[in-house]
mmCIF file of C-alpha atoms and ligand atoms in Angstrom:
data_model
loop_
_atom_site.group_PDB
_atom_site.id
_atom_site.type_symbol
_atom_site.label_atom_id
_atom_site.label_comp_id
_atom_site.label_asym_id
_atom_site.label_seq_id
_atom_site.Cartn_x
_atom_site.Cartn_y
_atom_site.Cartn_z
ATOM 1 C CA UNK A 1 0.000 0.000 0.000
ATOM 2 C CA UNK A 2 2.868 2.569 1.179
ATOM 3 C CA UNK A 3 4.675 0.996 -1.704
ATOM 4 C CA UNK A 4 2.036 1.722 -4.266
ATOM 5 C CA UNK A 5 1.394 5.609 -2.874
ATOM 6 C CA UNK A 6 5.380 6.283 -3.557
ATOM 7 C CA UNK A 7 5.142 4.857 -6.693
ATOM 8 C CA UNK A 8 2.603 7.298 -7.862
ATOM 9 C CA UNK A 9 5.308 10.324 -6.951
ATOM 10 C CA UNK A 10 8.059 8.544 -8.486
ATOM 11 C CA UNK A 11 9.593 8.275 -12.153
ATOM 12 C CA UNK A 12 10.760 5.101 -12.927
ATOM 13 C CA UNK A 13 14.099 5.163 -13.583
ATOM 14 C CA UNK A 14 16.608 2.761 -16.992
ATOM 15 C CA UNK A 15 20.501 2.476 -14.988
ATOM 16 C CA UNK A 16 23.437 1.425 -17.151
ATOM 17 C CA UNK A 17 25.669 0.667 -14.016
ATOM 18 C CA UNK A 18 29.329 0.708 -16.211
ATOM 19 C CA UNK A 19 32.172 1.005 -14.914
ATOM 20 C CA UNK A 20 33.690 3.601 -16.412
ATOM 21 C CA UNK A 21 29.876 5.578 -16.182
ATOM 22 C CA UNK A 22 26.565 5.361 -14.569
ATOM 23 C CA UNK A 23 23.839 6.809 -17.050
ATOM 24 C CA UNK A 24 20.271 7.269 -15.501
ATOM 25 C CA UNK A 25 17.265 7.285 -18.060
ATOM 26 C CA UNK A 26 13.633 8.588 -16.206
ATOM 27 C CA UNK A 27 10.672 8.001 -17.779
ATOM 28 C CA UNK A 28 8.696 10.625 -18.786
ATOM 29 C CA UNK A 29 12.271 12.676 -18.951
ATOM 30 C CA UNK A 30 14.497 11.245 -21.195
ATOM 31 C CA UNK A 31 18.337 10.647 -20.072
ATOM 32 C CA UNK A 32 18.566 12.583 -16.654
ATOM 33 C CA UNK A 33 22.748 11.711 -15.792
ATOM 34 C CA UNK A 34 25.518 10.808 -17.253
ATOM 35 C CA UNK A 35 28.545 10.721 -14.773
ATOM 36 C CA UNK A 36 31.669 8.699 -13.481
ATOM 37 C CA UNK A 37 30.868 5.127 -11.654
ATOM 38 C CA UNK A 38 33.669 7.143 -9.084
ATOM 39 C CA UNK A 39 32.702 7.406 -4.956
ATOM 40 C CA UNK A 40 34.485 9.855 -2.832
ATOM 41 C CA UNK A 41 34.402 8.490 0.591
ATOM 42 C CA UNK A 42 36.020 9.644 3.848
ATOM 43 C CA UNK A 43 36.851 7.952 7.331
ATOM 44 C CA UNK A 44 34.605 8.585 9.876
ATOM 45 C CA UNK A 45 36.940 9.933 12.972
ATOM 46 C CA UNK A 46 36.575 7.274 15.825
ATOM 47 C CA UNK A 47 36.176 4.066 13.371
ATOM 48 C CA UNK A 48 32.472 5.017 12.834
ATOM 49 C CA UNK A 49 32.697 3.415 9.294
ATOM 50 C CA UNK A 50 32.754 5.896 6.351
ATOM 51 C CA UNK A 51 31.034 9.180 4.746
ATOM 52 C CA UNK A 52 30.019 9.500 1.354
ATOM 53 C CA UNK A 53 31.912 13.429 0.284
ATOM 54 C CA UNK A 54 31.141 13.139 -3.695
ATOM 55 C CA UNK A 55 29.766 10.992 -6.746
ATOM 56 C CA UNK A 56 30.615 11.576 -10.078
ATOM 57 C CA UNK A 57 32.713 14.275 -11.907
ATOM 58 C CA UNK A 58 33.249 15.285 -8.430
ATOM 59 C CA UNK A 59 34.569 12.351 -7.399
ATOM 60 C CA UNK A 60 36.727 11.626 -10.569
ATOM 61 C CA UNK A 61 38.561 14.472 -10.372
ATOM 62 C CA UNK A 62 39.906 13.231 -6.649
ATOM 63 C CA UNK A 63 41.154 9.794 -8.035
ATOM 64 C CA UNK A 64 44.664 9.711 -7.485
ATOM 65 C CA UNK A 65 44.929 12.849 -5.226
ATOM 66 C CA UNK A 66 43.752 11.721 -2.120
ATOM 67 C CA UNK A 67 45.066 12.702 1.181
ATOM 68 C CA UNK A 68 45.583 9.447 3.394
ATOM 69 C CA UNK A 69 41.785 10.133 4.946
ATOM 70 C CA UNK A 70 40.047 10.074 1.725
ATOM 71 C CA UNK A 71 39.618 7.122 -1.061
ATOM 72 C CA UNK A 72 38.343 7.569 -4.423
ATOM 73 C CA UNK A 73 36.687 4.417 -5.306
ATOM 74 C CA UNK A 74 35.186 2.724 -8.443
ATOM 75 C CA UNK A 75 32.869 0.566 -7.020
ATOM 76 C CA UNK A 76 32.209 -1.740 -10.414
ATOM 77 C CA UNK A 77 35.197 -3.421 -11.541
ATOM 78 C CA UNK A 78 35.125 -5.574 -15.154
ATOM 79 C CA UNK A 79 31.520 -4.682 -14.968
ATOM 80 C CA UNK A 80 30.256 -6.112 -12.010
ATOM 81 C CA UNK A 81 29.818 -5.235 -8.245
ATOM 82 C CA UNK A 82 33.254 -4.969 -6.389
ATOM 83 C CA UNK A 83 32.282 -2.959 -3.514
ATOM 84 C CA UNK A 84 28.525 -3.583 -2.567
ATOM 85 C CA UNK A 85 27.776 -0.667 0.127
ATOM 86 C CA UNK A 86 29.850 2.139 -1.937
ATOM 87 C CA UNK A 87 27.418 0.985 -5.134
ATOM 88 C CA UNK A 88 24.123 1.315 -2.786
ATOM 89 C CA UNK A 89 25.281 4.749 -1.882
ATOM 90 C CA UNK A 90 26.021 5.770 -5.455
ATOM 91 C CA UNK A 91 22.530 4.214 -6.592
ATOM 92 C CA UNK A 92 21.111 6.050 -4.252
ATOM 93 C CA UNK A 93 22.344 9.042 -4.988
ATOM 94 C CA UNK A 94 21.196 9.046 -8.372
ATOM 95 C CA UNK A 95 17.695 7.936 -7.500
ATOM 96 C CA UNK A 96 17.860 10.999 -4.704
ATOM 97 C CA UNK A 97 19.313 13.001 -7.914
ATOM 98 C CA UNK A 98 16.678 11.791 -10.497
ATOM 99 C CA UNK A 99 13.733 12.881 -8.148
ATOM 100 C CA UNK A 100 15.075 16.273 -6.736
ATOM 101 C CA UNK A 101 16.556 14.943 -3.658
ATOM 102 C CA UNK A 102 13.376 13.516 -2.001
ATOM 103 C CA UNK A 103 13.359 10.413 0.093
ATOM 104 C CA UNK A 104 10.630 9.423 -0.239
ATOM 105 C CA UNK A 105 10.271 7.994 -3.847
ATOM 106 C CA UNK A 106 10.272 4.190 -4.692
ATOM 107 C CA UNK A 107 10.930 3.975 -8.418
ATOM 108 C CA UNK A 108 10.499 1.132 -10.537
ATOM 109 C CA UNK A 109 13.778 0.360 -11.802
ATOM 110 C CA UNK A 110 15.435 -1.311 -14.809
ATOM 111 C CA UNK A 111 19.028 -2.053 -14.169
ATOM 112 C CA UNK A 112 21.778 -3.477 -17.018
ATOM 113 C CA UNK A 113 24.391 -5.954 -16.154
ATOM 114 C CA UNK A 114 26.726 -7.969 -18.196
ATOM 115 C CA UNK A 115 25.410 -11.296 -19.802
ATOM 116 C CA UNK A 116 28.298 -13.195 -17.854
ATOM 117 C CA UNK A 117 26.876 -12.605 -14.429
ATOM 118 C CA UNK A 118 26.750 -14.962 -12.015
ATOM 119 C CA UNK A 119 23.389 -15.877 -9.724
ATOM 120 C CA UNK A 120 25.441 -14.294 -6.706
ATOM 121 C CA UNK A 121 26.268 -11.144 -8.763
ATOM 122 C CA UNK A 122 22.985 -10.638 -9.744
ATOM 123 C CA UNK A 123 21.067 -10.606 -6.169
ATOM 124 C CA UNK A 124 23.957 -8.421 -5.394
ATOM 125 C CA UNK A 125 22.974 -5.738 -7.856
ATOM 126 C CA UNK A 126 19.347 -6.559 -6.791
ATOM 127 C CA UNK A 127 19.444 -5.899 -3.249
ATOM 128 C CA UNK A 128 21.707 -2.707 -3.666
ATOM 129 C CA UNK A 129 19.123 -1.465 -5.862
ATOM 130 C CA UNK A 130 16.484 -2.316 -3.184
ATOM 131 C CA UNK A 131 18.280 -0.762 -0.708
ATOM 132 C CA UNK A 132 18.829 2.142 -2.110
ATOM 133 C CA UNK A 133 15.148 2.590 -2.256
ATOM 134 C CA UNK A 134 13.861 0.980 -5.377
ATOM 135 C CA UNK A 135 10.396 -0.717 -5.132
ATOM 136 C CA UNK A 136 10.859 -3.415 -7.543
ATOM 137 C CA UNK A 137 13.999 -4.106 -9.816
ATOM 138 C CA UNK A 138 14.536 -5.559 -13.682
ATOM 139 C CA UNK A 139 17.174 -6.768 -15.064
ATOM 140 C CA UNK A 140 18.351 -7.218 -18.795
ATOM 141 C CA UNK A 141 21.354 -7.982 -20.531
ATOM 142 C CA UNK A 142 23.973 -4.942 -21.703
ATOM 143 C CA UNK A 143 23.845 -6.458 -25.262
ATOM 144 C CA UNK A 144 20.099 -6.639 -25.312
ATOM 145 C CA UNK A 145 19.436 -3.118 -24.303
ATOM 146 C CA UNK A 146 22.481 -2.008 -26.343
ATOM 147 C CA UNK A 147 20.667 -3.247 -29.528
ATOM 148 C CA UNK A 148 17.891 -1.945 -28.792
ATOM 149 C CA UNK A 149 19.025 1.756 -28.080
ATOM 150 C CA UNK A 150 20.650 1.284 -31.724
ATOM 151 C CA UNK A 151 17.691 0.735 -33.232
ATOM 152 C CA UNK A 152 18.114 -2.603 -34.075
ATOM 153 C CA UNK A 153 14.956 -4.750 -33.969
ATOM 154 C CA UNK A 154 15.752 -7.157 -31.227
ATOM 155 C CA UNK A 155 12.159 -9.328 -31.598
ATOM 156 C CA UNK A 156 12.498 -10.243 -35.159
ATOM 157 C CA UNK A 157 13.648 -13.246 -36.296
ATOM 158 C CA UNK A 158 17.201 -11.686 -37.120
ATOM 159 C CA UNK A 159 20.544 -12.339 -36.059
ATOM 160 C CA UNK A 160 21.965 -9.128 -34.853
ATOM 161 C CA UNK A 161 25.722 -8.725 -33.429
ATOM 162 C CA UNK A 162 26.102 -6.045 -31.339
ATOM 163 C CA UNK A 163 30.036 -5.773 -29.523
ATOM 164 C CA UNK A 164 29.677 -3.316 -26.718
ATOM 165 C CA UNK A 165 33.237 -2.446 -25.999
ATOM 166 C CA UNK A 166 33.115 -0.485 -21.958
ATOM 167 C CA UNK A 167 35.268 0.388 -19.492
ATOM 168 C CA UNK A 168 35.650 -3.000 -17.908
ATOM 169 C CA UNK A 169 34.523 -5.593 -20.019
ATOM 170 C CA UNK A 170 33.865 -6.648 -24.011
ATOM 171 C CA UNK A 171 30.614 -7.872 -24.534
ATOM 172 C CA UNK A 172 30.225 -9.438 -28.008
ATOM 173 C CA UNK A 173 26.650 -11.154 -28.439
ATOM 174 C CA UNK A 174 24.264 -12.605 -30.995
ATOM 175 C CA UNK A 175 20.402 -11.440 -30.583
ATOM 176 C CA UNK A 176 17.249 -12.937 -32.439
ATOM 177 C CA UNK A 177 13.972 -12.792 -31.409
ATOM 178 C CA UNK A 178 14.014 -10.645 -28.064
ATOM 179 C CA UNK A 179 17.053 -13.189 -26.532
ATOM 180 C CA UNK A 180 20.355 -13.783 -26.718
ATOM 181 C CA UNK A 181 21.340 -16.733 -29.319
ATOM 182 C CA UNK A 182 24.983 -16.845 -28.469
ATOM 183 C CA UNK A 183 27.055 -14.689 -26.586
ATOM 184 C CA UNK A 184 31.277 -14.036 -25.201
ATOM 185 C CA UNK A 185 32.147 -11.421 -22.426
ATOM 186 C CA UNK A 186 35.698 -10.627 -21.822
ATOM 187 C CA UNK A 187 37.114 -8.616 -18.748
ATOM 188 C CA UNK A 188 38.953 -6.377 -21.465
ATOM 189 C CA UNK A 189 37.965 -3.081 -22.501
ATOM 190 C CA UNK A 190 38.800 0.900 -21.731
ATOM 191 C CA UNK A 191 40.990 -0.081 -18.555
ATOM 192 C CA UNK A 192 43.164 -2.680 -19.981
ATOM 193 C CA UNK A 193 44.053 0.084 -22.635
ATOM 194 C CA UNK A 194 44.884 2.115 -20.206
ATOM 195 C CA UNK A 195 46.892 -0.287 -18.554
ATOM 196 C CA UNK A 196 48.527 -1.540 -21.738
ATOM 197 C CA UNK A 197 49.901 2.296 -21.922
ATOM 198 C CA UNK A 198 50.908 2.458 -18.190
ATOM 199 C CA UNK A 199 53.463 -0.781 -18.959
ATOM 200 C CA UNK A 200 54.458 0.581 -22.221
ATOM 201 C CA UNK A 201 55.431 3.778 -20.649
ATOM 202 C CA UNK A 202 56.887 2.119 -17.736
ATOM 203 C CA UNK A 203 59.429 -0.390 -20.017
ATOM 204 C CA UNK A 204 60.615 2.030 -22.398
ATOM 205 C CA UNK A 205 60.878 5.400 -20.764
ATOM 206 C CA UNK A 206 61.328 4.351 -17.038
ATOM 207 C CA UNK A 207 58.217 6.311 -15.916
ATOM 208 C CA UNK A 208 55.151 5.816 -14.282
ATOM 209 C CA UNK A 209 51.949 7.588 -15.194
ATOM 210 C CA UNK A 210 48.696 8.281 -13.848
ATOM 211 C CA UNK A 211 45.787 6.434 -14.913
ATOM 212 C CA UNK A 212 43.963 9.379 -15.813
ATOM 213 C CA UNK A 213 47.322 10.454 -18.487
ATOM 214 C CA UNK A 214 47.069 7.418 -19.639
ATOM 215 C CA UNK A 215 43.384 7.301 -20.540
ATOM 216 C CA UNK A 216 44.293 11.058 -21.959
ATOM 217 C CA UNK A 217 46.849 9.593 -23.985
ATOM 218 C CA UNK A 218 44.505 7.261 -25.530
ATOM 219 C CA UNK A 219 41.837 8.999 -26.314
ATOM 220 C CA UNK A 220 43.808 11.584 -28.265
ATOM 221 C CA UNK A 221 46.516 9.886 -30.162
ATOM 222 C CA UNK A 222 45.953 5.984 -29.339
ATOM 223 C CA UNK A 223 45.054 3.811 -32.737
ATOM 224 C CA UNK A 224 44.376 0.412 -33.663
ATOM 225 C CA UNK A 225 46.112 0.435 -37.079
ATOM 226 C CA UNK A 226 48.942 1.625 -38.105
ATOM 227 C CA UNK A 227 47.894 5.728 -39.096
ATOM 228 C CA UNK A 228 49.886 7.488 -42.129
ATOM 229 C CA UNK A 229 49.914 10.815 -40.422
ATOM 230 C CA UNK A 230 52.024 10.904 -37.024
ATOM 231 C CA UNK A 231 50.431 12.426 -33.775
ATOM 232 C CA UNK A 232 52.850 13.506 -30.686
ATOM 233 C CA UNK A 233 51.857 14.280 -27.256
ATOM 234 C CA UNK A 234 53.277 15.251 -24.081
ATOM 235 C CA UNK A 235 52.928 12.678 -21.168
ATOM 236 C CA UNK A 236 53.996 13.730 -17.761
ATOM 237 C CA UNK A 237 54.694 10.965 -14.822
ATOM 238 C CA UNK A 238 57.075 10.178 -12.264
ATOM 239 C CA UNK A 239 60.876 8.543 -13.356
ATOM 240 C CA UNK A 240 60.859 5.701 -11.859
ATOM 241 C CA UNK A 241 64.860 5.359 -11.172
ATOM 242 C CA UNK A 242 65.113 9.156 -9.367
ATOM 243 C CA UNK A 243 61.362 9.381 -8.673
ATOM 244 C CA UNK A 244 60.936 12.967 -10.195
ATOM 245 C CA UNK A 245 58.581 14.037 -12.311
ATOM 246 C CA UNK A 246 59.382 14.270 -16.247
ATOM 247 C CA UNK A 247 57.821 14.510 -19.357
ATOM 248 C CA UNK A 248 58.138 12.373 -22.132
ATOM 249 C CA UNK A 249 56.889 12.697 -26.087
ATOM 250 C CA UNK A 250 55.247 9.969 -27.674
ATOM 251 C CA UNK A 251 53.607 9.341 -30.566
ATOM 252 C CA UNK A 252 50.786 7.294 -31.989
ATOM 253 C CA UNK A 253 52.323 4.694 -33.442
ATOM 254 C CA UNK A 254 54.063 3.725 -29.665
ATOM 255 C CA UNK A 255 50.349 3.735 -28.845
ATOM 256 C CA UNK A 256 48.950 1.656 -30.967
ATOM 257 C CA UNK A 257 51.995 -1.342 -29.712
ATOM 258 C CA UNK A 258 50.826 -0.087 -26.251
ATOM 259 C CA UNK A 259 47.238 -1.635 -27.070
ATOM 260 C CA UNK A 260 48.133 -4.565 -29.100
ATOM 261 C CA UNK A 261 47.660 -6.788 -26.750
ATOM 262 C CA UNK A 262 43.958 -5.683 -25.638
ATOM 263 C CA UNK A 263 42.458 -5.088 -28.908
ATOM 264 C CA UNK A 264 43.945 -8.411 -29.876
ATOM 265 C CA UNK A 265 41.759 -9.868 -27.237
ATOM 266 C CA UNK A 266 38.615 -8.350 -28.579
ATOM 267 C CA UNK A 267 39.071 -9.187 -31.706
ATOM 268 C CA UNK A 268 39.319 -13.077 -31.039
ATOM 269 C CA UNK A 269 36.532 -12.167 -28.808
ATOM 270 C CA UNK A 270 34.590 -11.699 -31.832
ATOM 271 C CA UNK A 271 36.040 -14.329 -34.054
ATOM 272 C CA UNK A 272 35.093 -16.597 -31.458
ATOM 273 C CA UNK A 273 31.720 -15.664 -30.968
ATOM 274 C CA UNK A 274 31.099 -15.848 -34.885
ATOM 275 C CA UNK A 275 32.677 -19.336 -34.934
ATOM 276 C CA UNK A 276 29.258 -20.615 -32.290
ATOM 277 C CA UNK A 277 27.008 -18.537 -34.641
ATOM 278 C CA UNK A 278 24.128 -20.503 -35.817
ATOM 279 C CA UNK A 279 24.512 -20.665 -39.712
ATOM 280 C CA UNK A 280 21.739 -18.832 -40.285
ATOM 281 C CA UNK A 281 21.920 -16.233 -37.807
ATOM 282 C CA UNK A 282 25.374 -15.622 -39.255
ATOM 283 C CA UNK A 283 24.059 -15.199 -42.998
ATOM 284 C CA UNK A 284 21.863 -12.375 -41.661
ATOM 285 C CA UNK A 285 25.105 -11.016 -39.857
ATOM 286 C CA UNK A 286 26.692 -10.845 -43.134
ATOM 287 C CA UNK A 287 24.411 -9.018 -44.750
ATOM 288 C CA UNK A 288 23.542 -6.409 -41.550
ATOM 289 C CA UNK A 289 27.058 -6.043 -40.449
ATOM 290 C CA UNK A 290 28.446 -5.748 -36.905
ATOM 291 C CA UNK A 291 26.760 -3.394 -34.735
ATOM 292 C CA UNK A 292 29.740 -1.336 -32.294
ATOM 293 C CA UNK A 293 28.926 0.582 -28.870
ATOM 294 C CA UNK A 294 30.103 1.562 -25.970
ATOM 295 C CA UNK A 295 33.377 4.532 -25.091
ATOM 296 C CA UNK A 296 35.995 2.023 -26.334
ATOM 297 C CA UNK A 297 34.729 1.699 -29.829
ATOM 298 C CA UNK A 298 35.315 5.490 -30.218
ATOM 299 C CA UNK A 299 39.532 4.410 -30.210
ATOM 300 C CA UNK A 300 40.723 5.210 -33.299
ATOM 301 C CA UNK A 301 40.702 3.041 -36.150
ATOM 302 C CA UNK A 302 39.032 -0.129 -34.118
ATOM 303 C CA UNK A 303 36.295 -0.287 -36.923
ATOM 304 C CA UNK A 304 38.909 -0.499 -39.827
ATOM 305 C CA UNK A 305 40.929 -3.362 -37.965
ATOM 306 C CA UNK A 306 37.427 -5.172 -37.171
ATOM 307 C CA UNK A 307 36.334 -4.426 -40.796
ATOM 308 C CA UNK A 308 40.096 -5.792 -41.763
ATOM 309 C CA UNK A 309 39.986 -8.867 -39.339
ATOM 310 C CA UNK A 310 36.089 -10.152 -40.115
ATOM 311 C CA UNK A 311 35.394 -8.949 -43.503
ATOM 312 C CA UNK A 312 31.863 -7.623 -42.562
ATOM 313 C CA UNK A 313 30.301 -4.486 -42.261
ATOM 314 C CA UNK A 314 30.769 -2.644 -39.447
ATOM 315 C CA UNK A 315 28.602 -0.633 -38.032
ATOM 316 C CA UNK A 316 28.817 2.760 -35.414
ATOM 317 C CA UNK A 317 26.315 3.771 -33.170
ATOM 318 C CA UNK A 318 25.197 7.010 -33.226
ATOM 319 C CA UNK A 319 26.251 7.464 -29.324
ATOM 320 C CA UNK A 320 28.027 4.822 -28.642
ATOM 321 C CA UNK A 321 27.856 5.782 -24.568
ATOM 322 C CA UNK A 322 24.445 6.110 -24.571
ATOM 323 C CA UNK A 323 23.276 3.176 -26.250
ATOM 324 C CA UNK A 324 22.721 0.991 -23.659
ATOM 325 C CA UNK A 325 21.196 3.423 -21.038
ATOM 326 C CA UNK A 326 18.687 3.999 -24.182
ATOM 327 C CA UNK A 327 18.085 0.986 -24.826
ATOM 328 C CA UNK A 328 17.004 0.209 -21.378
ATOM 329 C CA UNK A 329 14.842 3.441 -21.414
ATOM 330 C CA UNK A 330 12.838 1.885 -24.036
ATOM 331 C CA UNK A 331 12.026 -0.603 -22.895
ATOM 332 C CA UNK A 332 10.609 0.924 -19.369
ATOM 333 C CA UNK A 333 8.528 2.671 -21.648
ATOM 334 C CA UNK A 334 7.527 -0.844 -23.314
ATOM 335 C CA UNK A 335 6.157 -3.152 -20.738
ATOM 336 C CA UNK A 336 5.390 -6.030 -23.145
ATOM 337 C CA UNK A 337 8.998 -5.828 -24.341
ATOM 338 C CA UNK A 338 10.137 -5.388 -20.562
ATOM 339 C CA UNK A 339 8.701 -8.980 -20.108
ATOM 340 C CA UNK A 340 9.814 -10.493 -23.017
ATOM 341 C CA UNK A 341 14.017 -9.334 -22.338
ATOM 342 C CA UNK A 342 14.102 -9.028 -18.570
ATOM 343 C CA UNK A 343 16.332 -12.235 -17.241
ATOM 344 C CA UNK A 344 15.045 -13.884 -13.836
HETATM 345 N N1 ATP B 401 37.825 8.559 -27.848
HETATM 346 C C1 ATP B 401 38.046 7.464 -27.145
HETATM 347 N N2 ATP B 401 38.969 6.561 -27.566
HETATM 348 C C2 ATP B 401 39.215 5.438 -26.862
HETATM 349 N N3 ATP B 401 38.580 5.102 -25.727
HETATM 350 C C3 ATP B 401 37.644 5.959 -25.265
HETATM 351 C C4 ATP B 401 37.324 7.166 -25.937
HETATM 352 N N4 ATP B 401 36.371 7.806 -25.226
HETATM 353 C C5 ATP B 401 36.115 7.030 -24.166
HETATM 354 N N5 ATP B 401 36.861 5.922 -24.169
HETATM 355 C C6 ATP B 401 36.886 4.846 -23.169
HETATM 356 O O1 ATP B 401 35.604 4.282 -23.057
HETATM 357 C C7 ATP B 401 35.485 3.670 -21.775
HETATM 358 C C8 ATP B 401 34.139 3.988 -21.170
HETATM 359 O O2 ATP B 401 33.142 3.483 -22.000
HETATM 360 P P1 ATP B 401 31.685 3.203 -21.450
HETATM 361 O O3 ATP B 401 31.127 4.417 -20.793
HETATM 362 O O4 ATP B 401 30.909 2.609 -22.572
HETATM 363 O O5 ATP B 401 32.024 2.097 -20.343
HETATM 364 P P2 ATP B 401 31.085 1.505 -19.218
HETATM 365 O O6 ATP B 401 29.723 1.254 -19.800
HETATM 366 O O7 ATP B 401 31.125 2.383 -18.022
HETATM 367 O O8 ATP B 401 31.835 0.149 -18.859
HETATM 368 P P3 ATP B 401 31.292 -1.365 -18.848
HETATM 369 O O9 ATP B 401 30.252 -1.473 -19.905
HETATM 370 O O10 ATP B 401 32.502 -2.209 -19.128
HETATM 371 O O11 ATP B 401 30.808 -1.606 -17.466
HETATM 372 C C9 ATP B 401 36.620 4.227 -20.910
HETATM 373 O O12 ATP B 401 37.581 3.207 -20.715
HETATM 374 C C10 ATP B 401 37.178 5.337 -21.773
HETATM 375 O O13 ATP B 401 38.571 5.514 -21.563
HETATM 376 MG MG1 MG B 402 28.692 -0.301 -20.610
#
């Protein structure tokens, strides 16, 4: 009764819970947030547990300039709940966020995980999302709503490949008729880049950079193929045999043997998934082409190499962030189809 009387006040509310980013769809309102999955939290004095100081941009902006008292966390790691009590307090800051700050709201709400998740996973994300004061919680697969934000129609009888390349993870999947047919999830996306250009750096200039730089670094210059024009750029870090900080110049070809090593993952990831694709799900595939979302897909070149490695069309999103938060805001406004792709 209580239940139903809060539900009347409240929007229900699509969250694509990344790990890079948390995007929050309302109904009625279209995409409300997008900001880091990042928590700013602070020990209480006298071991009285912790206080939440900032979420989001605000909370980015701290990681990797904390004082001893304060942590920046990212509470999803490789897509899936690391730190259960810091995610409940970032969900419900979003739901506070989504609904002016009131309390009192109970949204209905439609939450994406990965397609690899685990039972125990799963009634982890559930109950944070309860606690945080949602009245009843659905969830679908990442793939499935990313399709659908692309447009792609998920209930015929299709095949569809969508490769949703995030943060954490590479989810490569196979959808026909409102399910998933065949699907491959690696813990490789954005932050093994990142990582693949905090080793580089550290073998062959002696330095250690930031995470942050190293994303930077990425984003502007790093490449999948090899690039006929070369791009330099300034990367500043710590020398790691007098511990000062220097700059170094690289360049985008050093970048793209940085990321070899990742993007060689997804791309098997994808080889691999075509290999289990029913014959004719993948005869459809080669005629509709591979459908790419999520921030990693944006790296330079990662189509051409894909386009290179597979021989089929590929295919770009129109916001590749977005997609999936979309896609889940859909279908909250679709009930049928909220039945039909919801997973138990
Ligand atoms: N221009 C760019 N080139 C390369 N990588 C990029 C670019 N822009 C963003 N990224 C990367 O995209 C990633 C974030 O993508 P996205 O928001 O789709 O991830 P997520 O949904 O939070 O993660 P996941 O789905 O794995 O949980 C980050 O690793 C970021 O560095
Ligand atoms: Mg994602």
């Amino acid at each position: 009764m209580l239940d139903s009387i809060a539900g009347l006040f409240s929007n229900d509310l699509a969250i694509d819970l990344g790990t890079a980013n948390t995007l929050v769809y309302a109904k009625g309102k279209g995409m409300i947030c997008s900001e880091p999955s990042v928590v700013a939290v602070a020990d209480e004095k006298r071991g009285r547990g912790e206080r939440v100081l900032a979420v989001g941009h605000q909370a980015k902006e701290m990681v990797g300039r904390t004082p001893g008292s304060i942590r920046a966390v990212r509470p999803i790691k490789e897509g899936v709940i690391a730190d259960f009590e810091i995610t409940e307090a970032m969900l419900r800051y979003f739901i506070q966020r989504a609904h002016n700050r009131s309390k009192l709201v109970r949204p209905r709400i439609v939450i994406c995980v990965p397609p690899c998740i685990t039972s125990v996973e799963k009634r982890a994300v559930r109950e944070s999302a309860l606690s945080a004061g949602a009245r009843e919680v659905f969830l679908i697969e990442e793939p499935m709503a990313a399709a659908i934000g692309a447009g792609l129609d998920v209930t015929a009888p299709t095949g569809n490949m969508v490769v949703d390349i995030g943060g954490g993870t590479t989810d490569v999947a196979v959808i026909s008729l409102a399910g998933i047919v065949t699907s491959r999830s690696i813990r490789t996306g954005g932050d093994k880049m990142d990582e693949g250009i905090i080793n580089y750096v550290k073998r062959k200039y002696n330095m250690l950079v930031g995470e942050r730089s190293a994303e930077a670094v990425k984003m502007q210059i790093g490449c999948a193929s090899p690039q006929t024009k070369t791009m330099s750029m300034e990367l500043k870090g710590r020398d790691l045999v007098n511990g000062i900080p220097k700059v170094v110049v690289t360049n985008n070809e050093e970048m793209r043997e940085a990321l070899l090593e990742p993007i060689h993952s997804i791309i098997e990831t994808v080889h691999l998934t075509l290999e289990r694709t029913p014959p004719e799900l993948a005869a459809d595939i080669v005629d509709r082409g591979i459908m790419l979302v999520g921030g990693g897909s944006l790296l330079r070149d990662l189509d051409v190499l894909l386009r290179e490695e597979t021989k089929l069309p590929i295919l770009r999103s129109e916001d590749p962030f977005t997609a999936v938060a979309h896609g889940a805001g859909k279908v909250l406004d679709n009930l049928p189809l909220l039945r039909d792709v919801a997973i138990s």
